[in-house]
Coordinates of C-alpha atoms in Angstrom, one line a residue:
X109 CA -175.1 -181.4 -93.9
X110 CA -178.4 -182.1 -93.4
X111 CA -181.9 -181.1 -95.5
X112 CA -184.7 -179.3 -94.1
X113 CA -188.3 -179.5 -95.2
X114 CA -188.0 -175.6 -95.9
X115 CA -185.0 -175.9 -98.6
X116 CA -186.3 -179.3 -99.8
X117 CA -187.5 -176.9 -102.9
X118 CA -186.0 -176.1 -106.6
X119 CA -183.5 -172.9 -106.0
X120 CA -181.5 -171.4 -108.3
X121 CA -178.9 -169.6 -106.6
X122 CA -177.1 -166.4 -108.1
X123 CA -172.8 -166.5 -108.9
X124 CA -170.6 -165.3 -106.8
X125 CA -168.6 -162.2 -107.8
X126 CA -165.5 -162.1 -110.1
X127 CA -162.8 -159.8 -108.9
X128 CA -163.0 -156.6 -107.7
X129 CA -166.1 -154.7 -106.7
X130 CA -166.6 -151.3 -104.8
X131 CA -169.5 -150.8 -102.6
X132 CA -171.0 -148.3 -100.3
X133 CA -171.9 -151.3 -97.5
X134 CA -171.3 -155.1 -98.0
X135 CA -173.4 -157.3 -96.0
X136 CA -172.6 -160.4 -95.0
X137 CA -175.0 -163.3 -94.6
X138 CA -178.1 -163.3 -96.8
X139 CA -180.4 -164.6 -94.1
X140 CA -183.0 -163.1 -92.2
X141 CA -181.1 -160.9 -90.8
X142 CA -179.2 -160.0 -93.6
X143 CA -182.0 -160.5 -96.1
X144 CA -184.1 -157.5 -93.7
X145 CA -180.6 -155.1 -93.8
X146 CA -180.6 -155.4 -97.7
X147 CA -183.9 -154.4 -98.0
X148 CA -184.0 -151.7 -95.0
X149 CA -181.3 -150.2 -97.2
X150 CA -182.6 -150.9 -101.0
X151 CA -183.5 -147.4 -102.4
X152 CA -181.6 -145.0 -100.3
X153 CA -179.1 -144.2 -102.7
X154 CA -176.1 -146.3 -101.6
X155 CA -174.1 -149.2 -103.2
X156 CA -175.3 -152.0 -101.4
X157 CA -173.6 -156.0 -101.9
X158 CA -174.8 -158.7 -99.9
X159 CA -172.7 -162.0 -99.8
X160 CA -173.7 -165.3 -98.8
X161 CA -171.7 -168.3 -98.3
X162 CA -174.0 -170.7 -99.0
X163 CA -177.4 -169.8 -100.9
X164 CA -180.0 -167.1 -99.3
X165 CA -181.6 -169.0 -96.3
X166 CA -179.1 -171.9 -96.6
X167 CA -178.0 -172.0 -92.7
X168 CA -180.0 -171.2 -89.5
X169 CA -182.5 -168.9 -91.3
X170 CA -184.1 -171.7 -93.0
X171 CA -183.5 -174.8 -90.6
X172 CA -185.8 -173.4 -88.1
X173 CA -189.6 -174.1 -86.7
X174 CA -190.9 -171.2 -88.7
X175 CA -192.5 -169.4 -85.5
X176 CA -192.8 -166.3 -85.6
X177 CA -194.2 -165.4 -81.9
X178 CA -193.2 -162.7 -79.4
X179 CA -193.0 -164.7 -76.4
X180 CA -190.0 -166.7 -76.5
X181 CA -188.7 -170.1 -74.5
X182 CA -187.9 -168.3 -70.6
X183 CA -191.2 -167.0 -68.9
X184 CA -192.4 -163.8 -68.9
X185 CA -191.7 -164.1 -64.9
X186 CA -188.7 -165.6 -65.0
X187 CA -187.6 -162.9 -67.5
X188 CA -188.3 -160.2 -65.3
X189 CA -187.0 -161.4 -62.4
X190 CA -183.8 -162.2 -64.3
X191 CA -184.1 -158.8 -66.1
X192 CA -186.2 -156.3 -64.5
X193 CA -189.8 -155.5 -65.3
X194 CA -188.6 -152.5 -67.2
X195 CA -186.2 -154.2 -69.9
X196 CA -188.4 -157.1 -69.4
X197 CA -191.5 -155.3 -71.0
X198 CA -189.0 -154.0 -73.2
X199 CA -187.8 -157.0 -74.7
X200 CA -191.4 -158.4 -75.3
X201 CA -192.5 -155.0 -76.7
X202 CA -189.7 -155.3 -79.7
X203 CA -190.1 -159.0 -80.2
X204 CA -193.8 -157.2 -81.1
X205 CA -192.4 -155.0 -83.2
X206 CA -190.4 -157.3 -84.8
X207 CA -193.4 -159.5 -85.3
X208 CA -195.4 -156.6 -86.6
X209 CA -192.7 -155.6 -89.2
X210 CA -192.6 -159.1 -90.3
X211 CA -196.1 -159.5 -90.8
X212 CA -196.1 -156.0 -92.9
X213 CA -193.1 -157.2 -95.3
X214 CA -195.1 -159.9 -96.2
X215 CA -198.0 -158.1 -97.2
X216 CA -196.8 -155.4 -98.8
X217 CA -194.3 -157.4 -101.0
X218 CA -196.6 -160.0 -101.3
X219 CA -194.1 -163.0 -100.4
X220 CA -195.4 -166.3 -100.9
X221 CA -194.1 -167.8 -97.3
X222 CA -197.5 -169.5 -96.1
X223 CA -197.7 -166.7 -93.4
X224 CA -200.7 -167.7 -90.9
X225 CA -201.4 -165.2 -88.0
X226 CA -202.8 -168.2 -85.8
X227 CA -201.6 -167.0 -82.6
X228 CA -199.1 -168.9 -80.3
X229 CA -199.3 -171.3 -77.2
X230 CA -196.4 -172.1 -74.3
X231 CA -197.7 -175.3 -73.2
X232 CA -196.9 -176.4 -69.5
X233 CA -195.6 -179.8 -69.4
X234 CA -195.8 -180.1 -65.7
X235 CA -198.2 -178.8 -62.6
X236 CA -195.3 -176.2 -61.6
X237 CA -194.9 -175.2 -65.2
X238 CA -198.9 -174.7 -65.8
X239 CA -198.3 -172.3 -62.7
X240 CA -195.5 -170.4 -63.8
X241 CA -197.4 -169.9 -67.6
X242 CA -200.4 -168.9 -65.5
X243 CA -198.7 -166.4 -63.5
X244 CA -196.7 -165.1 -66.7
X245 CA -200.1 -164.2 -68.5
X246 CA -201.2 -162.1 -65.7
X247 CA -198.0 -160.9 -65.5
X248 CA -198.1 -159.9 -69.1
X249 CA -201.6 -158.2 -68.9
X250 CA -200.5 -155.9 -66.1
X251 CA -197.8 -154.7 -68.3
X252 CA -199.9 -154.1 -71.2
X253 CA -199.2 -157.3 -73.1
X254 CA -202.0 -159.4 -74.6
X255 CA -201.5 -163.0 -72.8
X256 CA -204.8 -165.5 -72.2
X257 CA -204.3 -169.0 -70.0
X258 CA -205.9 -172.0 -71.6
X259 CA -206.7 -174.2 -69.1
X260 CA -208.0 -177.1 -71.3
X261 CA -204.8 -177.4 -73.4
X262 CA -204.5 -181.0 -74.2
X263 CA -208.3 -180.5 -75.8
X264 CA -207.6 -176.7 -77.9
X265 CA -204.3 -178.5 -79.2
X266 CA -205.0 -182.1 -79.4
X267 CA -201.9 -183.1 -77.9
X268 CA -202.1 -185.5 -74.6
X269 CA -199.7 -185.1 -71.1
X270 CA -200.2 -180.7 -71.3
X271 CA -201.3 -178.9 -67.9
X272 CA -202.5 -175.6 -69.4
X273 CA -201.3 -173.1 -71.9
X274 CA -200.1 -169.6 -72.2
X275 CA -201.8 -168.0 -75.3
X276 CA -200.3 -165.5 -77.1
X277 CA -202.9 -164.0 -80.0
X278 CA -200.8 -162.2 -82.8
X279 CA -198.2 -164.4 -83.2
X280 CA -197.9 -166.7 -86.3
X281 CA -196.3 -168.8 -88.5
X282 CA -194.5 -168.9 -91.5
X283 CA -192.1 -170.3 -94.5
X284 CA -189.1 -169.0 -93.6
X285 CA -186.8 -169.8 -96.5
X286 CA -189.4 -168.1 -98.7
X287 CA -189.6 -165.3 -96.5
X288 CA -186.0 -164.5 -96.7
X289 CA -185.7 -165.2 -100.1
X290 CA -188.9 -163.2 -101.3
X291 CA -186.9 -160.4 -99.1
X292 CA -183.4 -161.1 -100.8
X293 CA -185.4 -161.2 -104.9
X294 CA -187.2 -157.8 -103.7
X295 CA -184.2 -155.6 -102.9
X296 CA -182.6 -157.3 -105.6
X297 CA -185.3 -155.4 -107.7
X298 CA -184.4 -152.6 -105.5
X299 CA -180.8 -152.5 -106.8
X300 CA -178.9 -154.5 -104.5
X301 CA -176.3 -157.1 -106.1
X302 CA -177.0 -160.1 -104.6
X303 CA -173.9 -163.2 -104.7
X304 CA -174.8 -166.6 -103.6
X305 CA -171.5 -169.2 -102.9
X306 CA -169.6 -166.0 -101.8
X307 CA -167.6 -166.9 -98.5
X308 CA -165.9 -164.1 -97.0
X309 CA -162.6 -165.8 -95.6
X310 CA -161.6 -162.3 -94.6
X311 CA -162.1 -158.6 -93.4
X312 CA -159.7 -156.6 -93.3
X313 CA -159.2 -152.6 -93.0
X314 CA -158.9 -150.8 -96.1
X315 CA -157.9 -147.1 -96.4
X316 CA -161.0 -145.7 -94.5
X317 CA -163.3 -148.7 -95.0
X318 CA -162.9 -152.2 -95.4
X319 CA -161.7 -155.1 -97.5
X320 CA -163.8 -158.7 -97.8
X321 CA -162.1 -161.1 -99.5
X322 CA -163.4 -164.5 -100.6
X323 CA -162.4 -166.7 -103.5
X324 CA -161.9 -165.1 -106.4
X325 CA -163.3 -161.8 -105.4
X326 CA -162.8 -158.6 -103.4
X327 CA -165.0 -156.4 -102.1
X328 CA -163.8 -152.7 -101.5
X329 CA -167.1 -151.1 -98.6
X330 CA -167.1 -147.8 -96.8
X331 CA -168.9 -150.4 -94.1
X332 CA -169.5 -153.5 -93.4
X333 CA -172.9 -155.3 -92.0
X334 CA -171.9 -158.9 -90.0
X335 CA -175.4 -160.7 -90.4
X336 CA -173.4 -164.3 -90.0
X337 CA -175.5 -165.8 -87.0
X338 CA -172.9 -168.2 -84.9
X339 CA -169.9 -167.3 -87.3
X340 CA -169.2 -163.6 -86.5
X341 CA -166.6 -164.6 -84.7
X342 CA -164.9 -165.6 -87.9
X343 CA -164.7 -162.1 -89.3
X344 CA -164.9 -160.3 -85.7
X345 CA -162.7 -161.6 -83.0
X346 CA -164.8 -159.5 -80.5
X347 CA -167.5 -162.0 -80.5
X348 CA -165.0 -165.1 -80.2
X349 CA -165.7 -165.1 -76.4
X350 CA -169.7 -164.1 -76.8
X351 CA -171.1 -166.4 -78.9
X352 CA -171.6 -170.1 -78.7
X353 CA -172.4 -172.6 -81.6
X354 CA -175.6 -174.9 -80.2
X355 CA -177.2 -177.4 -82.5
X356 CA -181.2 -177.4 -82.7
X357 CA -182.4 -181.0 -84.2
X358 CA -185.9 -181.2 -85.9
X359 CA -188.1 -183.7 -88.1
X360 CA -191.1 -183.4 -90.3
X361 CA -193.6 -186.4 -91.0
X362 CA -194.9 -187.1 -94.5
X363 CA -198.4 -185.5 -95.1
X364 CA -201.2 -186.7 -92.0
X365 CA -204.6 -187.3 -93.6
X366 CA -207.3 -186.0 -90.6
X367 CA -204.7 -185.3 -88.2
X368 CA -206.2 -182.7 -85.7
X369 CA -203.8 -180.3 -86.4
X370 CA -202.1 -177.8 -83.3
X371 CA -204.1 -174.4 -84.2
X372 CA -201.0 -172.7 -83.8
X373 CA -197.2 -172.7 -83.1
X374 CA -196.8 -174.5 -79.5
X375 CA -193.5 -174.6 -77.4
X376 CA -193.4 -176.7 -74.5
X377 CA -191.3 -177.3 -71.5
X378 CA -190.1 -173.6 -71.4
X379 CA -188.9 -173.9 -75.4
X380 CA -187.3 -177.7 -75.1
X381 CA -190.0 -179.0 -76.8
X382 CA -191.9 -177.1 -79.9
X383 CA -194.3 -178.0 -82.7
X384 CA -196.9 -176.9 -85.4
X385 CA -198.1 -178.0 -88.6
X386 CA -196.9 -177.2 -92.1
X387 CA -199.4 -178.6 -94.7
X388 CA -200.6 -181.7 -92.8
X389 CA -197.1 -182.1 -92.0
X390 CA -196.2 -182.6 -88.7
X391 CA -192.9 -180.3 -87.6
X392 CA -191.7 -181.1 -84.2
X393 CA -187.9 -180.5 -82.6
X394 CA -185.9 -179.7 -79.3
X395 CA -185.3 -182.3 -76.8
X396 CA -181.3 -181.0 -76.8
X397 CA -181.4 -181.5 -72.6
X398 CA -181.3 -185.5 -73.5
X399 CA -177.1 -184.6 -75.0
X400 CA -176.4 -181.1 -74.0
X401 CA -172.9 -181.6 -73.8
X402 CA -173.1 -183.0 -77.5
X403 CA -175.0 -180.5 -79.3
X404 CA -172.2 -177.8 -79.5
X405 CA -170.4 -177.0 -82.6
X406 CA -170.9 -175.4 -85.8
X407 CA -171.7 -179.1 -87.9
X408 CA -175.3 -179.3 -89.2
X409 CA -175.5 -183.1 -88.3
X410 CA -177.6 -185.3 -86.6
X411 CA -177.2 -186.9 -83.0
X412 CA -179.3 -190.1 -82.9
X413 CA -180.1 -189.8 -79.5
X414 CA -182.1 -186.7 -79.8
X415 CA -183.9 -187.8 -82.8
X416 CA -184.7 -190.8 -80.8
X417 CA -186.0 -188.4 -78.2
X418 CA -188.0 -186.5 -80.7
X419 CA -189.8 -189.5 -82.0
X420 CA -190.5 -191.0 -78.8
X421 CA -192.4 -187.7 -77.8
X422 CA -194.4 -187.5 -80.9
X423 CA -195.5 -191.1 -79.7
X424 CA -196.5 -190.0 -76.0
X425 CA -197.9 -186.7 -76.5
X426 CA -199.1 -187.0 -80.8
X427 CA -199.8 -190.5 -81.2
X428 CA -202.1 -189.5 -84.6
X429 CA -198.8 -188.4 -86.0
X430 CA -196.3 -191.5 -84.4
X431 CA -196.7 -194.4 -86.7
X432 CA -196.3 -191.7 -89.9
X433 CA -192.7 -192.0 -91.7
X434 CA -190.3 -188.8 -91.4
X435 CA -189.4 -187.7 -94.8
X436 CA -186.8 -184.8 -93.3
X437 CA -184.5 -184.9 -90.6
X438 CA -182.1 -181.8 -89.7
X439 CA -179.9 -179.4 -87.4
X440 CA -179.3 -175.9 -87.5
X441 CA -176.6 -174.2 -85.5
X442 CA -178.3 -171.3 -82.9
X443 CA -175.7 -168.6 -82.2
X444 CA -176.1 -168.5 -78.0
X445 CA -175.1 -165.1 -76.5
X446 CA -173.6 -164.4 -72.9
X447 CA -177.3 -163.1 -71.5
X448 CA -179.7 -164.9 -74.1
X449 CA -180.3 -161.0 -76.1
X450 CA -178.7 -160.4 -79.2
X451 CA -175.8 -158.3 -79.9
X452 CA -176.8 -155.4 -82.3
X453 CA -174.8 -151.9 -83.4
X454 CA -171.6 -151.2 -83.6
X455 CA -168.1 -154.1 -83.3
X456 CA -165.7 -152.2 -80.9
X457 CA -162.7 -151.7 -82.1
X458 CA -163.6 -152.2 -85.8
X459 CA -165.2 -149.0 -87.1
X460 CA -167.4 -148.6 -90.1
X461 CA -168.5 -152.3 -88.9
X462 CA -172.1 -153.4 -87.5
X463 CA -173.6 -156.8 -86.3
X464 CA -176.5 -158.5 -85.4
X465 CA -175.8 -161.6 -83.7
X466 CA -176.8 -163.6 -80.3
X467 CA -180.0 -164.5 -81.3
X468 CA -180.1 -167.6 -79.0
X469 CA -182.6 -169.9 -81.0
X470 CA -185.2 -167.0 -81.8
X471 CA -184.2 -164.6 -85.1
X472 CA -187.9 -164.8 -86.0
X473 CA -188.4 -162.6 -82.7
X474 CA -185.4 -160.1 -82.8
X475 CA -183.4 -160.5 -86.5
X476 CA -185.9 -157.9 -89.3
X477 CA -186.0 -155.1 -86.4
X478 CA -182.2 -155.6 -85.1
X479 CA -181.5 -155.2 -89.0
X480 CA -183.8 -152.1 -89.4
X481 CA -181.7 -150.7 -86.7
X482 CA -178.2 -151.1 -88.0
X483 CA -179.6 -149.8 -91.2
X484 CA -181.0 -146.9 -89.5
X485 CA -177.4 -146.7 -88.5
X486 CA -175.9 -146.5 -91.5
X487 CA -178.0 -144.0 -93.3
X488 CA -177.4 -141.3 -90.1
X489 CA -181.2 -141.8 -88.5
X490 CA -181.6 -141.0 -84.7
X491 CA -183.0 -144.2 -83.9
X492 CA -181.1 -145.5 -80.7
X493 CA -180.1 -148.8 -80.0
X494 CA -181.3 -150.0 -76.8
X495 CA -178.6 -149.9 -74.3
X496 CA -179.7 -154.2 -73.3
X497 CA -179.0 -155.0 -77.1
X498 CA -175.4 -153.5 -77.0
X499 CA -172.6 -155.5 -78.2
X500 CA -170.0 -154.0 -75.3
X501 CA -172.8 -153.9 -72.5
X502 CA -171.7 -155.7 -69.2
X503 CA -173.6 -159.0 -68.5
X504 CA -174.6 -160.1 -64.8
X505 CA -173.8 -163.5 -64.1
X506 CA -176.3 -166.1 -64.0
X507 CA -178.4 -165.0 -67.2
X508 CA -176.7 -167.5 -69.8
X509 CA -179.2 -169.8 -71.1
X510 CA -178.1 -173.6 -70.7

């Protein structure tokens, strides 16, 4: 397993649970997506355990860039003609919201996560891609979605070989360990009982709810919350054909005196490539294209060649940062649905039980308001689900994300 710079930080996790234990709803998975369903439900009255194999943050939730933006990796026009302008817009509008929510949690519970509402860029690596990016921003003003183009975009981010960029202004950046675990210590307060080291090796029915048994403990729920990224297959066979385990590689530098730092979170070559800075640190990963067929699995490890890839881009395109020593090197392990959209409500054929999965490479944009949903599930509330986010919806070929 490898370290990121995020959980490169003192943490004291919490014991897991000793024997038997009733609860109202277990979740399981304390990261962002479980770490948002904990505290959606803190205070409503209900018996709430949340379970995490690892520590709070330990898996995809805190291997990531730390973007959180609303405009994700495919373009806004290749999205709607994949889509439809309808779901489309919709999908941008609850990336938005999700954004939004994320940006209110941290003020209101005042979580130390080095939140930083700079803004986001899609830089165009290419002529065709600078025209695509173009044609997305106007794309995204006609449908009521804030979108500038930056045609001087190797000057505005200091980074040599760009063609333009798509600027997105609201978007941010953030610590996402801390973020998640300033979520998971809050509903704590709230009452939740919060178990670190707690694998859930099985779920089974129990009388009208369910059984989750791990080592050395069982958990007794009226329902069940699956918040377990690329592993829900594990407790819920009906994502076993669904999901796909892809590894995302990434580095950080030691601390750049004078760098000219990115002013924001930038993704490049529709996602392939992304970037930002993190305390003078340079943060840069992707280039999975150069072993696709490699970086599939659920091992956090490295594959030389794409770190090789990642250093000799941060030599081409940020030579201030390419003679600097990496202190961190890592993967995390992106849960990849049929269609690229998550999978959020209800498993069929498992009742009393919920997931958010599917992410593909972007919780920061869908995980806090898929939560808030299943939670607003579980405590009765007419919100509906959209009908693109369902786990049992029918997927048209040729929308699977390579």
């Amino acid at each position: 397993m490898t370290l990121s710079l995020w959980l490169d930080e003192a943490y004291a996790p919490r014991p897991p649970p000793q024997g038997r234990v009733e609860a109202d709803v277990a979740i399981v998975g304390a990261g962002m997506t479980g770490a948002s369903a904990a505290h959606a439900l803190a205070g409503q009255g209900l018996r709430v355990v949340l379970l995490d194999a690892d520590r709070a943050a330990g898996r995809a939730s805190g291997r990531n860039a730390g973007f959180c933006i609303t405009l994700l990796g495919t373009p806004y026009t290749e999205l709607v003609a994949k889509r439809g302008r309808a779901v489309a817009r919709d999908i941008i509008g609850m990336n938005v919201q999700n954004r939004d929510r994320v940006q209110q949690l941290v003020r209101e519970l005042r979580i130390d996560c080095a939140f930083a509402a700079t803004g986001s860029y899609s830089a165009a690596m290419s002529e065709a891609e600078a025209r695509e990016q173009e044609r997305s921003a106007a794309l995204l003003r006609a449908d009521g979605l804030a979108a500038d183009w930056v045609a001087d975009a190797e000057q505005v981010l200091g980074v040599r070989g760009m063609h333009g960029a798509l600027f997105r202004p609201g978007d941010g950046q953030i610590h996402p360990a801390r973020f998640v675990r300033g979520l998971v210590a809050h509903s704590e307060r709230e009452g939740v009982r919060v178990h670190e080291g707690a694998p859930v090796r099985a779920l089974e029915r129990y009388g009208d709810g369910w059984a989750l048994q791990g080592p050395g403990f069982l958990v007794e729920a009226g329902q069940a919350l699956l918040c377990t990224n690329a592993r829900a297959a594990e407790l819920a066979p009906f994502f076993a054909d669904k999901l796909r385990p892809v590894r995302a590689q990434m580095l950080a530098t030691a601390p750049i005196p004078g760098l000219r730092q990115p002013p924001a979170p930038v993704y490049a070559d529709h996602g392939y490539e992304y970037w930002r800075l993190h305390e003078n640190r340079l943060l840069l990963g992707g280039k999975r294209p150069v072993a696709r067929a490699q970086e599939v699995g659920h091992e956090e490890i490295l594959n030389t060649q794409v770190q090789a890839a990642l250093d000799a881009f941060r030599a081409a395109h940020l030579p201030q940062a390419a003679r600097t020593p990496v202190t961190h090197r890592w993967a995390g392990i992106m849960d990849f649905s049929l269609d690229g959209e998550p999978y959020v409500g209800a498993v069929p054929g498992m009742p009393g039980v919920r997931a958010a999965c599917g992410f593909t490479g972007h919780g920061f944009g869908y995980a806090t308001r898929s939560a808030e949903l299943l939670a607003a599930q579980v405590l009765g509330k007419r919100e509906p689900v959209p009908a693109w986010l369902a786990p049992d919806r029918a997927v048209e070929p040729g929308l699977a994300p390579e």
